[in-house]
Amino acid sequence: MSSKNDQPYKGKANLSVLFGDDEVVEPTAEKLLSIESIKLPSSQPRRYFDSQAMQALVESVKTDGILQPLLVRPLGDDKYELVAGERRYRAARELGLTEVPAIVRDLTQQQALRVALVENLQREDLNPVEETEGILQLLSHHLEYDREEVVRLLYRMQNDVQRMNDNVIIHHEMQIVVKVFSELGRMSWESFVSNRLGLLKLPSDIQEALRRGQIEYTKALAIAKVKDEQARKSLLEAAIAEGLSLTQIKERIADLKAGTSGEEPEENLKTQIKGALTKANKSQAWSDPKKQKRLQKILTELESLLAD
């Protein structure tokens, strides 16, 4: 996660994504607002803030100030609600700033949530779980469905496509889904259903690792397939600590399955050692000084273990 004093957009948000086709809101000039006049919204897409990234942002704001204004909406009586820029707001609070630059826009609560979602999605500030939840919220507002209804609709669309049912294109709510994903420009709705919705069903420890950015979602989905809870937790810990690749994770899952298929533990261990030696002989690790040092340490521990 970046620690720069707010990254620029990687693409300009389409106003129909933010507000809908019939709702266009003109931007307002930047002004200085009292930080005490700004409150956080009750509903926001972002939930996890990396402590190191936040500290880096605090240092950036301390040195250079707030380079991009916050976005707020007026609540009346000179009070405002934050729409976008929570990290900058938190950094300013920590530094004890009394005023912050802000752009004020007259937005409804629904519009404000849409802006917050799209702003975070385009800045790539959200982890995969938050991104999935955010997209579902965005679809919920466009369709005027609750989240569970949106999920059911998406799965129904997927089933229709798999059955080669052309009606999937002509239903109004389905056209809305296609349009939202097209305008977001991040992934297709098909990819979202196949690869992202499953993240919301992951065990809590795997979800937490995803929220903290400790593991990629493809690895998380693979680890979640391990049924034995203790084995799954051990594999998750190893994947994070050792930086296992997806291929290595799948190999360990295969080893776990082999260990429960009737093969004697001793034979299974011998097979793993032989496999590791075969991979080591073919590996490019020998030309990497850091990996050489780590291999030497492992070899020393192995020799000590065998001597005992």
XYZ file of C-alpha atoms in Angstrom:
308
model
C 0.000 0.000 0.000
C 1.425 3.332 -0.981
C 2.465 5.891 1.614
C 2.641 8.880 -0.719
C 0.627 11.944 0.194
C -2.251 10.698 -1.886
C -1.790 9.223 -5.295
C -3.397 10.751 -8.395
C -6.261 8.915 -10.034
C -5.209 6.233 -12.527
C -8.299 7.048 -14.523
C -10.974 9.717 -14.419
C -14.216 8.591 -12.805
C -17.220 8.499 -15.136
C -19.945 10.736 -13.681
C -22.578 8.119 -14.429
C -20.732 5.734 -12.123
C -20.586 8.344 -9.379
C -24.023 9.880 -9.557
C -26.120 8.121 -12.199
C -26.973 9.338 -15.674
C -29.382 12.052 -14.535
C -27.330 13.420 -11.650
C -24.407 15.710 -12.413
C -22.802 17.716 -9.634
C -20.588 20.677 -10.428
C -17.285 20.874 -8.496
C -16.804 23.622 -5.924
C -13.648 25.688 -5.359
C -11.153 24.544 -2.750
C -11.297 26.210 0.677
C -9.745 25.858 4.121
C -12.029 24.262 6.720
C -11.649 23.759 10.429
C -10.789 20.115 11.022
C -13.244 20.137 13.939
C -16.075 20.934 11.531
C -15.530 17.664 9.608
C -16.901 14.343 10.826
C -16.395 10.825 9.476
C -19.331 9.116 7.723
C -21.115 6.207 9.388
C -20.700 4.043 6.273
C -17.421 3.893 4.392
C -15.814 1.297 2.118
C -12.384 1.311 3.713
C -11.893 -0.430 7.068
C -8.234 -1.382 7.353
C -5.396 1.143 7.528
C -1.843 -0.189 7.399
C 0.063 1.349 10.321
C 3.372 1.699 8.458
C 1.719 3.304 5.435
C -0.175 5.680 7.708
C 3.017 6.689 9.510
C 4.707 7.356 6.172
C 1.768 9.547 5.160
C 1.981 11.439 8.456
C 5.645 12.183 7.744
C 4.768 13.270 4.193
C 2.043 15.657 5.410
C 4.384 16.961 8.097
C 7.017 17.793 5.442
C 4.925 18.836 2.434
C 1.461 19.528 3.813
C -1.741 18.081 2.329
C -1.137 18.055 -1.421
C -4.689 17.164 -2.449
C -7.801 18.553 -0.754
C -10.328 16.416 1.054
C -13.798 16.032 -0.430
C -16.672 16.852 1.939
C -20.407 17.452 1.808
C -22.231 20.135 3.846
C -24.468 19.055 6.725
C -25.625 22.543 7.771
C -24.556 24.824 10.641
C -21.019 24.968 9.199
C -20.584 21.210 9.665
C -19.348 18.783 7.000
C -19.104 15.043 6.390
C -15.967 13.536 4.891
C -16.554 11.888 1.516
C -13.006 11.132 0.329
C -9.538 11.516 1.817
C -9.783 9.722 5.159
C -6.064 8.921 5.321
C -5.192 12.592 4.837
C -7.799 13.516 7.477
C -6.330 11.033 9.981
C -2.779 12.244 9.286
C -3.846 15.869 9.830
C -5.519 14.874 13.108
C -2.400 13.088 14.310
C -0.255 16.127 13.509
C -2.641 18.458 15.314
C -3.534 20.544 12.249
C -6.440 22.897 12.864
C -7.360 23.517 9.212
C -7.353 21.335 6.101
C -7.922 22.110 2.401
C -11.238 20.757 1.178
C -13.634 20.806 -1.742
C -17.296 21.086 -0.734
C -19.973 19.430 -2.842
C -23.703 19.230 -2.285
C -24.154 15.456 -2.293
C -26.858 13.226 -0.931
C -25.799 10.435 1.416
C -26.171 7.927 -1.418
C -24.103 10.041 -3.815
C -21.417 10.478 -1.162
C -21.077 6.716 -0.712
C -20.790 6.221 -4.462
C -18.036 8.833 -4.704
C -16.152 7.257 -1.780
C -16.380 3.814 -3.374
C -15.197 4.897 -6.806
C -12.459 7.129 -5.396
C -11.009 4.254 -3.384
C -11.408 1.761 -6.226
C -9.628 4.011 -8.720
C -6.804 4.810 -6.316
C -6.369 1.085 -5.597
C -6.480 1.863 -1.874
C -8.743 -1.076 -1.043
C -7.639 -4.618 -0.244
C -9.396 -7.430 -2.198
C -12.050 -8.015 0.485
C -12.866 -4.304 0.813
C -12.879 -3.967 -2.968
C -15.364 -6.836 -3.264
C -17.592 -5.365 -0.566
C -17.311 -1.916 -2.137
C -18.347 -3.095 -5.580
C -21.320 -4.906 -4.079
C -22.317 -1.674 -2.306
C -22.012 0.253 -5.553
C -24.182 -2.287 -7.377
C -26.642 -2.219 -4.488
C -27.113 1.550 -4.887
C -27.500 1.374 -8.661
C -29.944 -1.535 -8.530
C -31.678 -0.462 -5.291
C -31.199 -4.012 -4.012
C -29.752 -5.134 -0.700
C -26.387 -6.914 -0.841
C -27.781 -10.445 -0.708
C -30.127 -9.682 -3.613
C -27.161 -8.378 -5.624
C -25.181 -11.553 -4.910
C -28.104 -13.747 -5.970
C -28.517 -11.727 -9.166
C -24.823 -12.114 -10.032
C -24.898 -15.870 -9.510
C -28.088 -16.090 -11.554
C -26.406 -14.174 -14.390
C -23.448 -16.546 -14.228
C -25.763 -19.577 -14.409
C -27.633 -18.092 -17.369
C -24.393 -17.509 -19.272
C -23.175 -21.026 -18.527
C -26.461 -22.367 -19.879
C -26.011 -20.128 -22.938
C -29.209 -18.238 -22.126
C -29.217 -15.044 -24.232
C -31.850 -13.463 -21.963
C -29.017 -12.445 -19.639
C -28.368 -9.424 -21.876
C -31.876 -8.038 -22.115
C -32.982 -7.813 -18.476
C -32.745 -4.241 -17.191
C -30.981 -5.012 -13.913
C -28.452 -7.175 -15.737
C -27.692 -4.364 -18.154
C -27.043 -2.113 -15.139
C -24.516 -4.627 -13.781
C -22.710 -4.847 -17.118
C -22.613 -1.048 -17.407
C -21.244 -0.496 -13.880
C -18.394 -2.960 -14.410
C -17.657 -1.503 -17.840
C -17.390 2.020 -16.426
C -15.279 0.937 -13.456
C -12.872 -0.655 -15.931
C -11.299 -2.965 -13.350
C -12.659 -6.399 -14.239
C -15.651 -7.972 -15.933
C -18.674 -9.001 -13.921
C -17.941 -12.628 -14.896
C -14.453 -12.406 -13.367
C -15.888 -10.730 -10.271
C -18.376 -13.567 -9.716
C -15.826 -16.316 -10.378
C -12.854 -14.871 -8.482
C -14.042 -12.326 -5.938
C -17.410 -13.265 -4.429
C -15.836 -16.334 -2.843
C -13.590 -14.087 -0.741
C -16.567 -13.148 1.432
C -17.007 -16.802 2.424
C -13.390 -17.331 3.493
C -12.512 -18.290 7.101
C -11.956 -15.260 9.302
C -8.191 -15.755 9.673
C -7.697 -15.848 5.899
C -9.915 -12.802 5.432
C -7.882 -10.937 8.042
C -4.626 -11.789 6.224
C -6.179 -10.448 3.026
C -7.314 -7.238 4.708
C -3.793 -6.684 6.033
C -2.266 -7.253 2.606
C -0.284 -10.243 3.867
C -1.383 -12.570 1.086
C -2.819 -12.360 -2.448
C -6.433 -13.386 -2.987
C -5.517 -16.222 -5.394
C -3.386 -17.809 -2.654
C -6.115 -17.221 -0.077
C -8.673 -19.048 -2.208
C -6.297 -21.995 -2.629
C -5.525 -22.259 1.106
C -9.233 -22.077 1.968
C -9.768 -25.382 0.139
C -7.910 -27.231 2.917
C -10.673 -28.759 5.060
C -8.638 -29.556 8.166
C -8.647 -26.341 10.243
C -5.264 -26.854 11.909
C -3.583 -27.816 8.642
C -5.137 -24.768 6.986
C -3.917 -22.424 9.709
C -0.396 -23.891 9.506
C -0.337 -23.496 5.737
C -1.556 -19.888 5.981
C 1.175 -19.070 8.506
C 3.821 -20.706 6.297
C 2.562 -18.925 3.181
C 2.914 -15.553 4.921
C 6.183 -16.228 6.756
C 7.976 -17.922 3.856
C 6.396 -15.943 1.018
C 5.232 -19.132 -0.703
C 4.218 -18.857 -4.337
C 0.841 -20.110 -5.512
C 2.562 -23.132 -7.064
C 4.325 -23.950 -3.786
C 1.038 -23.631 -1.889
C -0.666 -26.033 -4.284
C 2.226 -28.481 -3.898
C 1.860 -28.404 -0.116
C -1.882 -28.953 -0.433
C -1.168 -31.960 -2.647
C 1.265 -33.252 0.000
C -1.426 -32.826 2.653
C -3.859 -34.848 0.553
C -1.237 -37.544 0.025
C -0.656 -37.686 3.771
C -4.342 -38.402 4.391
C -4.766 -40.912 1.561
C -3.289 -43.871 3.386
C 0.409 -43.283 2.723
C 2.609 -43.915 5.769
C 3.965 -40.686 7.359
C 7.539 -41.957 7.020
C 7.167 -42.655 3.303
C 5.387 -39.361 2.764
C 8.258 -37.491 4.445
C 10.827 -39.320 2.334
C 8.881 -38.399 -0.789
C 8.832 -34.734 0.224
C 12.594 -34.709 0.867
C 13.314 -36.339 -2.490
C 11.058 -33.839 -4.209
C 12.752 -30.925 -2.456
C 16.221 -32.172 -3.516
C 15.059 -32.548 -7.125
C 13.729 -28.990 -7.136
C 16.885 -27.711 -5.462
C 19.080 -29.200 -8.205
C 16.988 -27.470 -10.866
C 16.616 -24.197 -8.974
C 18.258 -20.873 -9.839
C 18.741 -20.229 -6.117
C 22.442 -21.138 -6.355
C 23.176 -17.826 -8.096
C 21.329 -15.763 -5.463
C 23.565 -14.905 -2.451
C 20.598 -14.368 -0.130
C 19.034 -17.697 -1.052
C 22.423 -19.411 -0.751
C 22.737 -18.111 2.803
C 19.245 -19.339 3.670
C 19.875 -22.748 2.091
C 23.103 -23.064 4.077
C 21.221 -22.357 7.300
C 18.554 -24.951 6.470
C 21.216 -27.514 5.547
C 23.078 -26.922 8.818
C 19.848 -27.420 10.789
C 19.083 -30.599 8.825
C 22.561 -32.035 9.433
C 22.242 -31.248 13.150
C 18.828 -32.907 13.276
C 20.093 -36.062 11.541
C 23.171 -36.205 13.814
C 20.901 -36.193 16.885
